[in-house]
Short mmCIF file of C-alpha atoms and ligand atoms in Angstrom, two decimals:
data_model
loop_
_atom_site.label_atom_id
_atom_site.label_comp_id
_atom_site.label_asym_id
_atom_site.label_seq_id
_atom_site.Cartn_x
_atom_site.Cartn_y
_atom_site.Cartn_z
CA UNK A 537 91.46 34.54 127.72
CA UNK A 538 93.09 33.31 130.87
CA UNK A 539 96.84 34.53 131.59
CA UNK A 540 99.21 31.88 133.45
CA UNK A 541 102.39 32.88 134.91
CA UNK A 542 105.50 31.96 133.54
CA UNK A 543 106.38 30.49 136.90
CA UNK A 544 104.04 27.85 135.94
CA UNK A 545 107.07 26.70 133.24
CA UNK A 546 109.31 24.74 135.64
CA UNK A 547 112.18 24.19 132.75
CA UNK A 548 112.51 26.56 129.76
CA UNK A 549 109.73 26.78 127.41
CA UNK A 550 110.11 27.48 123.89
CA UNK A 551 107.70 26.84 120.87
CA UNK A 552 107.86 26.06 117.67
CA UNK A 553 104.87 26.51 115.12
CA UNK A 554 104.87 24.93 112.38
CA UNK A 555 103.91 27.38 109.38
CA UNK A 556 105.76 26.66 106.20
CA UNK A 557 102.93 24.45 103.88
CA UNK A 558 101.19 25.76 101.22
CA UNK A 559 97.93 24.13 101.75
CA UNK A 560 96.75 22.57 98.16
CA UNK A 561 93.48 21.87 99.46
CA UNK A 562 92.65 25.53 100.36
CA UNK A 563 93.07 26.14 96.19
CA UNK A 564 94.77 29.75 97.67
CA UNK A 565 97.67 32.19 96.58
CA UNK A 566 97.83 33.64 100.23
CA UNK A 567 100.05 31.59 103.32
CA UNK A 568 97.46 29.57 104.56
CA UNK A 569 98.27 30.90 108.01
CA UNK A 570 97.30 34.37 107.30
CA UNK A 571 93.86 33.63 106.02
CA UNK A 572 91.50 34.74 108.32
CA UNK A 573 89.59 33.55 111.70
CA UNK A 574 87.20 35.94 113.69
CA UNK A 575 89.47 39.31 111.92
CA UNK A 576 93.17 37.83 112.49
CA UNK A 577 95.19 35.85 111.25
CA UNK A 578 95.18 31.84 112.20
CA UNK A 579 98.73 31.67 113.07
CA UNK A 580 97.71 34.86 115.31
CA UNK A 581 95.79 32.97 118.06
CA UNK A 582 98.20 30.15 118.07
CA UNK A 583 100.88 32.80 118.99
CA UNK A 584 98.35 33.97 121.59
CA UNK A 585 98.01 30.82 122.96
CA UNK A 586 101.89 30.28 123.35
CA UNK A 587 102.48 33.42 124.90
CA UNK A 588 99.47 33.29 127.47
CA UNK A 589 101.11 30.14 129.17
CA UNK A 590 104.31 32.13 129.09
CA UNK A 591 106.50 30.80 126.25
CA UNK A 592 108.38 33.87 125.13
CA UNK A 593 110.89 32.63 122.72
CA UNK A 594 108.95 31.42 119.08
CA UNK A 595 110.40 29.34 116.30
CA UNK A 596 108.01 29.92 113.39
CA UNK A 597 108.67 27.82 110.61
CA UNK A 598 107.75 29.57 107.25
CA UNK A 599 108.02 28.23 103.98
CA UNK A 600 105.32 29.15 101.02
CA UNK A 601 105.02 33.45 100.97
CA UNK A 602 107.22 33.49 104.05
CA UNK A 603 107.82 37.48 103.27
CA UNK A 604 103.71 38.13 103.68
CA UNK A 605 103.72 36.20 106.67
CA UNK A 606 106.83 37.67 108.44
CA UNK A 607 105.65 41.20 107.44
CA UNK A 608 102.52 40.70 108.87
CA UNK A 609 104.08 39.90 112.53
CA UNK A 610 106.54 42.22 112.30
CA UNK A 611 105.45 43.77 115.47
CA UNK A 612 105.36 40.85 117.30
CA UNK A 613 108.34 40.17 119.54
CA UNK A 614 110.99 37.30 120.68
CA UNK A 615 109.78 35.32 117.19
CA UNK A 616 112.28 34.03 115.39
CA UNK A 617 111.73 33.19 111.80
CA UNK A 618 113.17 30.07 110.62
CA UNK A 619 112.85 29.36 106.57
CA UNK A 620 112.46 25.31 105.22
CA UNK A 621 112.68 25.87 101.80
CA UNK A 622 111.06 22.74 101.02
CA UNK A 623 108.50 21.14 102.79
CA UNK A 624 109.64 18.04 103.24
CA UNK A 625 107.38 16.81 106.61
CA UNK A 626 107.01 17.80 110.00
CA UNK A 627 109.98 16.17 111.28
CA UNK A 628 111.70 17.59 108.53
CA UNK A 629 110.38 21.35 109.70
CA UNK A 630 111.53 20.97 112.97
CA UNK A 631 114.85 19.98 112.39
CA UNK A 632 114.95 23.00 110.69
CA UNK A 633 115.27 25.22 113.67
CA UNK A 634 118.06 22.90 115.28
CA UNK A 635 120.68 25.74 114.57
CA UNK A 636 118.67 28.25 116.67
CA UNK A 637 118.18 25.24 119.88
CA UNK A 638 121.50 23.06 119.18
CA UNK A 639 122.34 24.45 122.77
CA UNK A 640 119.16 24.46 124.29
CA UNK A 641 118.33 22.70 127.40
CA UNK A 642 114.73 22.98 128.06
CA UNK A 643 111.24 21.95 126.41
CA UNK A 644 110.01 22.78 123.66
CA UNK A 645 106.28 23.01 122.51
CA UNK A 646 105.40 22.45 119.52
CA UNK A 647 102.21 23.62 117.45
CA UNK A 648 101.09 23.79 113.88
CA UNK A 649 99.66 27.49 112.52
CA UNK A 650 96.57 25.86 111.21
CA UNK A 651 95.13 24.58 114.53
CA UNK A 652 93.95 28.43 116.05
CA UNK A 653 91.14 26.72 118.18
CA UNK A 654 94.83 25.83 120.24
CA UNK A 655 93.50 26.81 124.06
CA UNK A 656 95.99 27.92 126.79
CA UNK A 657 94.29 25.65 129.44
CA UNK A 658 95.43 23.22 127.30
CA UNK A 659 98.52 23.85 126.98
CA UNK A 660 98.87 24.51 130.51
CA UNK A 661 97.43 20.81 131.35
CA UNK A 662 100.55 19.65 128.64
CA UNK A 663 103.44 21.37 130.10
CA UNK A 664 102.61 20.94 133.41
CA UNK A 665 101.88 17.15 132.93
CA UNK A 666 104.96 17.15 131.15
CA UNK A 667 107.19 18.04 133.93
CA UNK A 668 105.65 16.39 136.65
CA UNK A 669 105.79 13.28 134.87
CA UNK A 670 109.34 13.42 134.01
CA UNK A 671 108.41 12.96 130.36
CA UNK A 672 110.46 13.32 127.55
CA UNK A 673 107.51 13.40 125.54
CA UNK A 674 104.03 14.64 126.18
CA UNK A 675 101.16 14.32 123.86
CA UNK A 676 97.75 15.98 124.18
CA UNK A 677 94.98 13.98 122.31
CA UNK A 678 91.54 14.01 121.76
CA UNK A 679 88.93 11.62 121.55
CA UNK A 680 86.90 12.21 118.35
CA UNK A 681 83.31 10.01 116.93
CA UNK A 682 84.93 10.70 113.82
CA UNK A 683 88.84 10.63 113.02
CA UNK A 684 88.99 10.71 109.53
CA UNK A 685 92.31 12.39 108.15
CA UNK A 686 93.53 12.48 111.86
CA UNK A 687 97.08 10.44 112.88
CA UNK A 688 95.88 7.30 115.60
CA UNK A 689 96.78 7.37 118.49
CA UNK A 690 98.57 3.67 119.32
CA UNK A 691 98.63 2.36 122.52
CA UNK A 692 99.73 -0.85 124.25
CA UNK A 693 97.15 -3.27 126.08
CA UNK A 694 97.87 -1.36 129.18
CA UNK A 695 97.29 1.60 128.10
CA UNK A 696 100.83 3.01 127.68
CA UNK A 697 101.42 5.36 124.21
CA UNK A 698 103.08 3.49 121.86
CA UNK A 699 103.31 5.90 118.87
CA UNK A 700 101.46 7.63 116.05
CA UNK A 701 100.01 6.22 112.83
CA UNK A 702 99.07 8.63 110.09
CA UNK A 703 95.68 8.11 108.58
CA UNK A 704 97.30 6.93 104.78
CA UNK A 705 99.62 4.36 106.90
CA UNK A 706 96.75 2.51 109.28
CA UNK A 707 95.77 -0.73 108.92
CA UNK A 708 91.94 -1.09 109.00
CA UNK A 709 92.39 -1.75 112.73
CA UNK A 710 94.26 1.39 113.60
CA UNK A 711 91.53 3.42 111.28
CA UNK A 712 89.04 1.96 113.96
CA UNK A 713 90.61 4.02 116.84
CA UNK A 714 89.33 7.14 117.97
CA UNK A 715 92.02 8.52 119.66
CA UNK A 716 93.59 11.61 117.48
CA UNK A 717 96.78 13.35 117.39
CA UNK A 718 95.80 17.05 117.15
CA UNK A 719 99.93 17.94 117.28
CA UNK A 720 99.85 19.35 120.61
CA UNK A 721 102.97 18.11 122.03
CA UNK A 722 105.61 19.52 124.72
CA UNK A 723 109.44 17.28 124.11
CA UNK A 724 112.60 17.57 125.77
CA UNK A 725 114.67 19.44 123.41
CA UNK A 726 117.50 17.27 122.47
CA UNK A 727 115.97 14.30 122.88
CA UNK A 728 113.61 15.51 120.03
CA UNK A 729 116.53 16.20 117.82
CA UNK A 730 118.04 12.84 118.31
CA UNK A 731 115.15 11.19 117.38
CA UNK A 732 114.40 13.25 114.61
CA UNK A 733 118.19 12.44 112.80
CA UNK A 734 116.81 8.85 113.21
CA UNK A 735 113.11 9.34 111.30
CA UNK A 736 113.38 7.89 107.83
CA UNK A 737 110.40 9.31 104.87
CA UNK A 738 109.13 5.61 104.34
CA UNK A 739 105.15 5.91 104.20
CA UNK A 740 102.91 6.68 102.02
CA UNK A 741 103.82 10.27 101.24
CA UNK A 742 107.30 10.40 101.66
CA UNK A 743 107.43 12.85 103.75
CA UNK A 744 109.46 13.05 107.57
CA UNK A 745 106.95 12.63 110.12
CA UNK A 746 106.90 14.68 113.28
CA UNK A 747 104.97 11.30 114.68
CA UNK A 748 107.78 9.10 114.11
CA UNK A 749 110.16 10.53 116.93
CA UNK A 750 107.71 9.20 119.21
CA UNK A 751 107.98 5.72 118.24
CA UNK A 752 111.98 6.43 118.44
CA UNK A 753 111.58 8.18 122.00
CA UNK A 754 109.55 5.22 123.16
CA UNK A 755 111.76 2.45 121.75
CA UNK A 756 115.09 3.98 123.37
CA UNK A 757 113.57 3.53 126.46
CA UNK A 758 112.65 7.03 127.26
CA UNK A 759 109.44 7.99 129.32
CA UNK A 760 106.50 9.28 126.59
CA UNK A 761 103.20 9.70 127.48
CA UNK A 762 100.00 10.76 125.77
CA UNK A 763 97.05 13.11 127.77
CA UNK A 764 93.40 13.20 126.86
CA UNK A 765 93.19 17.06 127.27
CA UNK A 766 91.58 18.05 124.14
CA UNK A 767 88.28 18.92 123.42
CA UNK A 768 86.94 17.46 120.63
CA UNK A 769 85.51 20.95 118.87
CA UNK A 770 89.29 22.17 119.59
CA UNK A 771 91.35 19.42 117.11
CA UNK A 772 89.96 20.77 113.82
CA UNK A 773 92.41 22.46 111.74
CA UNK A 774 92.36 24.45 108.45
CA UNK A 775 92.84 22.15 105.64
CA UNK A 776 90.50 23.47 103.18
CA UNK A 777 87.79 26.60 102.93
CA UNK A 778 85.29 24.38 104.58
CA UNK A 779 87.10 24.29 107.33
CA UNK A 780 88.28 27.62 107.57
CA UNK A 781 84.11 27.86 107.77
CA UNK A 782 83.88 25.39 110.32
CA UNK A 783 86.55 27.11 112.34
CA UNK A 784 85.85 30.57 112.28
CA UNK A 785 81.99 29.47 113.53
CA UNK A 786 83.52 27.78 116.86
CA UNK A 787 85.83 30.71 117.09
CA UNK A 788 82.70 33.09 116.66
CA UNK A 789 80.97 31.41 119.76
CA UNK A 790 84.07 31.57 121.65
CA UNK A 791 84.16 35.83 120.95
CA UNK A 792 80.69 36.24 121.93
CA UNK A 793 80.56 33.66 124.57
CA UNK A 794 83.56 35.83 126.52
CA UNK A 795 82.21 39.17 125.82
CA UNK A 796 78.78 37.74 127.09
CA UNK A 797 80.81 36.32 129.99
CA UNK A 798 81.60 39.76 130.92
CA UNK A 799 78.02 41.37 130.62
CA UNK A 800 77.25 42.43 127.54
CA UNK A 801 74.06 41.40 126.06
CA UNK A 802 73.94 39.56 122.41
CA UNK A 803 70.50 39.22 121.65
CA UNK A 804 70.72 36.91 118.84
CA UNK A 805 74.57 35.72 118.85
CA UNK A 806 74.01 33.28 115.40
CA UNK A 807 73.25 36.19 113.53
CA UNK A 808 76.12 38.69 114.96
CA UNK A 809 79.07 38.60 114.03
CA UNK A 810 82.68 39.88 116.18
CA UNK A 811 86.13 40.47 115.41
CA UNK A 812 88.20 38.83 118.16
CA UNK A 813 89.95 42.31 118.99
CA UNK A 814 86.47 43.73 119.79
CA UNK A 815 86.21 45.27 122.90
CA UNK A 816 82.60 45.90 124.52
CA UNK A 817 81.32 47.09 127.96
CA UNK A 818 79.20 45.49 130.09
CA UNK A 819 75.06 46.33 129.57
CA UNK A 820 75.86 47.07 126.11
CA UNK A 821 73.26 45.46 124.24
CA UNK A 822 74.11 44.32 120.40
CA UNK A 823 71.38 43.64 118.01
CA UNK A 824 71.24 41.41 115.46
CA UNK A 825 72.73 41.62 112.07
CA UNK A 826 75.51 43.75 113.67
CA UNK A 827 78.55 43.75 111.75
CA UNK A 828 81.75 44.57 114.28
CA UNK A 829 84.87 44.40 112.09
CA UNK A 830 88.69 45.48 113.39
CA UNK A 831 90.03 46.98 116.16
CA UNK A 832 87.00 48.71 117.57
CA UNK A 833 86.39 49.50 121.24
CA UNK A 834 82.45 50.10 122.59
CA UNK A 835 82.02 51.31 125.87
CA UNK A 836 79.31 50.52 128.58
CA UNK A 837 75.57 50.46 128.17
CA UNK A 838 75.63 51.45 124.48
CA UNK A 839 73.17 50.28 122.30
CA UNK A 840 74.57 49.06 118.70
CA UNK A 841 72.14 47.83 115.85
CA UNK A 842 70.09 46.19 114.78
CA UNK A 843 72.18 46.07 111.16
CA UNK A 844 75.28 48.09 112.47
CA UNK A 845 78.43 47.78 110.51
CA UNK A 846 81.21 49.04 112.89
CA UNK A 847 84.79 48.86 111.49
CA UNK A 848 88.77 49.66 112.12
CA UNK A 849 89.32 51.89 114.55
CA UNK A 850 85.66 52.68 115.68
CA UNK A 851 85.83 53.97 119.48
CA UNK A 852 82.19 54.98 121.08
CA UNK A 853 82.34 56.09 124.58
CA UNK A 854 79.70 55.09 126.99
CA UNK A 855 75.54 55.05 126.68
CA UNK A 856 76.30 55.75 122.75
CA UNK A 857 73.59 54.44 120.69
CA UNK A 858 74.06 53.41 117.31
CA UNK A 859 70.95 52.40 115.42
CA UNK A 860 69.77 50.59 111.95
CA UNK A 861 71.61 50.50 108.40
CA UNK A 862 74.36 53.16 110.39
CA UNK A 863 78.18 52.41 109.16
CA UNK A 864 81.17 53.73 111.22
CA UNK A 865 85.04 53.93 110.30
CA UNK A 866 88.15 55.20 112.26
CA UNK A 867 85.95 57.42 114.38
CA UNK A 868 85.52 58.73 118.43
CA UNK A 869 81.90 58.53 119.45
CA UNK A 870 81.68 60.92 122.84
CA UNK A 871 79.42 59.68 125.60
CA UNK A 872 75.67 59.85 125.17
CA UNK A 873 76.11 60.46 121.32
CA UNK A 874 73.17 59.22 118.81
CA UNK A 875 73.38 57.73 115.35
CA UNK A 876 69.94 56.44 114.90
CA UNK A 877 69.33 55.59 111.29
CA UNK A 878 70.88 55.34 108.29
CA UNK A 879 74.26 57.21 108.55
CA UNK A 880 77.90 56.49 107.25
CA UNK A 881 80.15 58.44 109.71
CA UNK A 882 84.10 58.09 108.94
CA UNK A 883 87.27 59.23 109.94
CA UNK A 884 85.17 61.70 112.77
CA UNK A 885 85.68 62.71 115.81
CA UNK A 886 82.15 63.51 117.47
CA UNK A 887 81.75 64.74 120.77
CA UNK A 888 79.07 64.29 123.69
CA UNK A 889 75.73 64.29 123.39
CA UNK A 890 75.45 64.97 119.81
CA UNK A 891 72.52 64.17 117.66
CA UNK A 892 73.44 62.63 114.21
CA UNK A 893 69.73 62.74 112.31
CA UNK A 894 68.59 60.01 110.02
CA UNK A 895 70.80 59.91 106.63
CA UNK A 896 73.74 61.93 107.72
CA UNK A 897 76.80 61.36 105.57
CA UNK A 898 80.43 62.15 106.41
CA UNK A 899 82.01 62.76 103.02
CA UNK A 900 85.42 61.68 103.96
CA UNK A 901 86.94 61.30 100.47
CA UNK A 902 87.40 63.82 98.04
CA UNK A 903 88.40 60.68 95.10
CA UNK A 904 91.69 61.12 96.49
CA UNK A 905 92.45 61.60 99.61
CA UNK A 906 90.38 60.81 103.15
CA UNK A 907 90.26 63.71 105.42
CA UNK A 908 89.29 63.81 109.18
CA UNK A 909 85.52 65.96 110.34
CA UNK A 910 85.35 67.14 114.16
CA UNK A 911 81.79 67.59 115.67
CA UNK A 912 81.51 69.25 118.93
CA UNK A 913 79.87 68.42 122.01
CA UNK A 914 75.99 68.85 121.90
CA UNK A 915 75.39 69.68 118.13
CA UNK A 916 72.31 68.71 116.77
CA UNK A 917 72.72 67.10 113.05
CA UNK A 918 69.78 67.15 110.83
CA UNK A 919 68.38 64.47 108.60
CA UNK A 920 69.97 63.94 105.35
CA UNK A 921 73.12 66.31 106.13
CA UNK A 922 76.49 65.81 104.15
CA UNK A 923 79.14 67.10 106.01
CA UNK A 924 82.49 67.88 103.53
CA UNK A 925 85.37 67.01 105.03
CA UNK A 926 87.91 68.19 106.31
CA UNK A 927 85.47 69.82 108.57
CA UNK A 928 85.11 71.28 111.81
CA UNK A 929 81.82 72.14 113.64
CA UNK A 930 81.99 73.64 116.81
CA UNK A 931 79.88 72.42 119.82
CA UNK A 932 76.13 73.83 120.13
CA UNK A 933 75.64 73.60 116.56
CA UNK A 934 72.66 73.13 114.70
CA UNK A 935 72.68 71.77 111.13
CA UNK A 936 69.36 72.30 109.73
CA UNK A 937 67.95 68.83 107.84
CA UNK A 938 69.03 68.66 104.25
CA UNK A 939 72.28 70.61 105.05
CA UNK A 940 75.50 70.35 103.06
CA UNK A 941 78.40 71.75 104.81
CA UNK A 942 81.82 71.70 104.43
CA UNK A 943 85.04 73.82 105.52
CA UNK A 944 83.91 77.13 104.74
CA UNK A 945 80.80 76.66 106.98
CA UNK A 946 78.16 75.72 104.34
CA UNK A 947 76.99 74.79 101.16
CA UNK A 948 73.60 75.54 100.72
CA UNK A 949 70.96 72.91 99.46
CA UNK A 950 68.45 75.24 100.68
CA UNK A 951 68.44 78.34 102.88
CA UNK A 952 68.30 77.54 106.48
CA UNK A 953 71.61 75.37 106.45
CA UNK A 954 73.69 76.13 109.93
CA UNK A 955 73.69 78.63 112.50
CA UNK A 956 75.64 78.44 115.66
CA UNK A 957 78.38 77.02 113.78
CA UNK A 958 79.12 80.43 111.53
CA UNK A 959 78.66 82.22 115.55
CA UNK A 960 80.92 80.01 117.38
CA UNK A 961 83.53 80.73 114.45
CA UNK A 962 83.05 84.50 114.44
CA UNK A 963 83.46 84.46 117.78
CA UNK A 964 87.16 83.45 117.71
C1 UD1 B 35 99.50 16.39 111.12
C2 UD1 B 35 99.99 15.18 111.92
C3 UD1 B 35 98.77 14.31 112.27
C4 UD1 B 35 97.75 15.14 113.04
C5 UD1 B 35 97.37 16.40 112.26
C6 UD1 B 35 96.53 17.30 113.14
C7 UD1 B 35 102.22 14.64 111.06
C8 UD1 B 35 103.00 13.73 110.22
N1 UD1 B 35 100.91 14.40 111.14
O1 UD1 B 35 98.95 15.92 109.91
O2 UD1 B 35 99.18 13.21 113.07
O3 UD1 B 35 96.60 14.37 113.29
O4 UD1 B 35 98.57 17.14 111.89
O5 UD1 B 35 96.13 18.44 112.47
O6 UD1 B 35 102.77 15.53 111.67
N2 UD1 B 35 104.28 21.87 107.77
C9 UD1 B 35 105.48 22.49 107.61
N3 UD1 B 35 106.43 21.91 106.84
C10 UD1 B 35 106.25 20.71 106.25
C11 UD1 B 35 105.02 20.05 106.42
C12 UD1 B 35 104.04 20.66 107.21
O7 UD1 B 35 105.70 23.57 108.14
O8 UD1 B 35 107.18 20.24 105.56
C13 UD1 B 35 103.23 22.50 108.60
C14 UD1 B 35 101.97 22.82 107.83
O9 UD1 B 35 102.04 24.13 107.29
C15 UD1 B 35 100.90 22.72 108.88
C16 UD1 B 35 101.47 21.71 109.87
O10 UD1 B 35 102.85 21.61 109.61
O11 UD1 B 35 100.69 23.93 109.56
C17 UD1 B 35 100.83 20.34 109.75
O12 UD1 B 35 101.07 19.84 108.46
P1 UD1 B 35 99.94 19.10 107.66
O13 UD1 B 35 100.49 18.70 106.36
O14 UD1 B 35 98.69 19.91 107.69
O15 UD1 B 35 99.79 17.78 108.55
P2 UD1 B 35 98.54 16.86 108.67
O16 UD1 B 35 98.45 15.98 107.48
O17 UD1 B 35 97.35 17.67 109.01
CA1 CA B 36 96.79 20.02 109.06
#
């Protein structure tokens, strides 16, 4: 993703995201905003987006679970959590954070948690349009074949915005336009809140619309203007499970398309599947019906798949190959290390050059607690070994197939289990 400098913020910048619905359509007991897109949360990439234009200061607004949803950006800095107890509209949400912003003179995006697909360029294109138009209000639409659901965008015979019509209040007429509201917009400040004490909950749902200031802005005279900045595949948000579906897929494309961007090789990308916080080198080839799930972090000119399942906390080094039905957790891969078939290594720290045979299993849990294995550099593992952990095997070693081995060197299976390993020890 593209960084921006701050600089590039002429006034300042705050956000607020709008977080605090419950989402009846998802039929869900979790925030809607923490459900997941491409291994994070939603609200998580529209966070991203804010801060890579160089918005520090966030306004979330939280409302249904807002204890799982603070405690899950707990980490996250310069967010301030604002509660609306009752969701009352978008309007309604904002106004909400007026104690925080009474004072503030500056803009103010503002976002809504469900929209991740939210990109920085576009954002960019808003603020800076924003301020060089002297606006008070800056909307960034998008021009869709089919706005269903979507609030129309209204404009005069010239072309000029005149305000926002929610799907359930449009004539037939205003249903016809294709112009969408995807609630991008940048406002001045104040001028928001004085428009929003204005906004009245007379439509169909009752509710205080966001989209109603607009009309206000616009009627008092003030500049307001509306940009066609949004690509279409960006505007869909996460009503419902579908959706969450339809999302995730453009954000999938998205994660390959960058890694792909930066030379590594995905030779069949509808039938791979990356978390966003993937990291990969360049000539790294993946495989199809690779699995990468978590923070994990591949190096250069490794060779994963096909049917890997890499997960939290998986780190391989360079020219590491990992190959079919082979399952790794919370584990160091040294360079030039081989997993070829059929292996579930976890919590392990393995060292260069090390030969993991077909069927190798790291037993990392004893039923009650996980324990950590360390394989030095240029062991050879045999074919169906179990290694016990907590375990250490020092480097050189040579597991014979069919080994079981745990912390006391071995457990035999069969008589030829492990030699260097008991030499390098005595040795000490
Ligand atoms: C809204 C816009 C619509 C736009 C669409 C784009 C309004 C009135 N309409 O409609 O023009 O086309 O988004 O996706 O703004 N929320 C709160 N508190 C509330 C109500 C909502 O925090 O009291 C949050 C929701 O959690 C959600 C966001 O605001 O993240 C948008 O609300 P939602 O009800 O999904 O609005 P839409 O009907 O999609
Ligand atoms: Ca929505």
């Amino acid at each position: 993703m593209k960084r921006f400098k701050p600089q590039s913020l002429k006034k300042p910048t705050v956000a607020i995201i709008l977080a605090a619905g419950r989402s009846t359509r998802m039929i869900t007991d979790k925030p809607k905003v923490l459900h997941e897109v491409s291994g994070r949360p939603m609200l998580a990439f529209v966070i991203d987006a804010c801060r890579n234009v160089g918005i520090e200061n966030l306004y979330i607004v939280v409302g249904y679970g807002k204890d799982q949803v603070i405690e899950e950006f707990k980490d996250v800095p310069n967010i301030t959590w604002v509660y609306q107890a009752e969701q009352k509209g978008t309007g309604h949400a904002v106004l909400c954070c007026r104690e925080h912003l009474d004072d503030f003179d500056g803009n103010c995006v503002v976002l809504c948690g469900d929209g991740p697909l939210v990109r920085t360029e576009t954002l960019k294109e808003l603020i800076d349009k924003h301020n060089q138009e002297h606006s008070y209000a800056t909307l960034a639409t998008a021009i869709l074949e089919d706005p269903t659901g979507y609030g129309r965008i209204i404009r005069d015979a010239y072309g000029n915005l005149q305000g926002i019509v929610e799907q359930s209040d449009c004539s037939p007429r205003q249903r016809a336009i294709k112009e969408v509201n995807p609630s991008y917009y940048c406002f001045d400040m104040q001028t928001l809140f004085w428009a929003l004490d204005q906004i009245k909950p007379d439509n169909v749902k009752k509710e205080y619309y966001l989209t109603d200031a607009l009309h206000i802005i616009i009627q008092s005279g003030k500049k307001a203007i509306a940009i066609t900045a949004v690509p279409p595949e960006d505007v869909l948000s996460i009503n419902s499970r579908h959706q969450l579906a339809q999302v995730s897929k453009v954000m999938q494309t998205r994660v390959q398309q960058e890694l792909m961007s930066k030379g590594v090789t995905i030779v069949d990308p509808s039938n791979t599947w990356v978390d966003a916080r993937a990291q990969i080198g360049k000539d790294t080839i993946i495989h199809p019906f690779t699995y990468i799930h978590g923070n994990v972090k591949i190096g250069k000119n490794c060779s994963i798949g096909p049917f890997a399942y890499l997960r939290d906390g998986t780190v391989l080094d360079n020219d590491v190959v990992l190959g079919v039905f082979i399952e790794v957790k919370n584990s160091h891969f040294g360079t030039g290390t081989r997993a070829r078939h059929h292996s579930y290594i976890g919590d392990a720290h393995i060292g260069k050059d090390v030969n993991i045979g077909a069927g190798t299993i790291f037993a990392n849990y004893d039923g009650k607690e996980i324990h950590n294995s360390k394989v030095g550099d240029k062991t050879f593992v045999g074919s169906g070994s179990i290694l016990i952990a907590p375990i250490t095997v020092e480097p050189n070693a040579h597991i014979s197939p069919g080994s079981v081995v745990d912390s006391n060197g071995f457990k035999s299976l069969n008589d030829n289990h492990i030699e260097n390993t008991e030499k390098a020890q005595s040795d000490e």
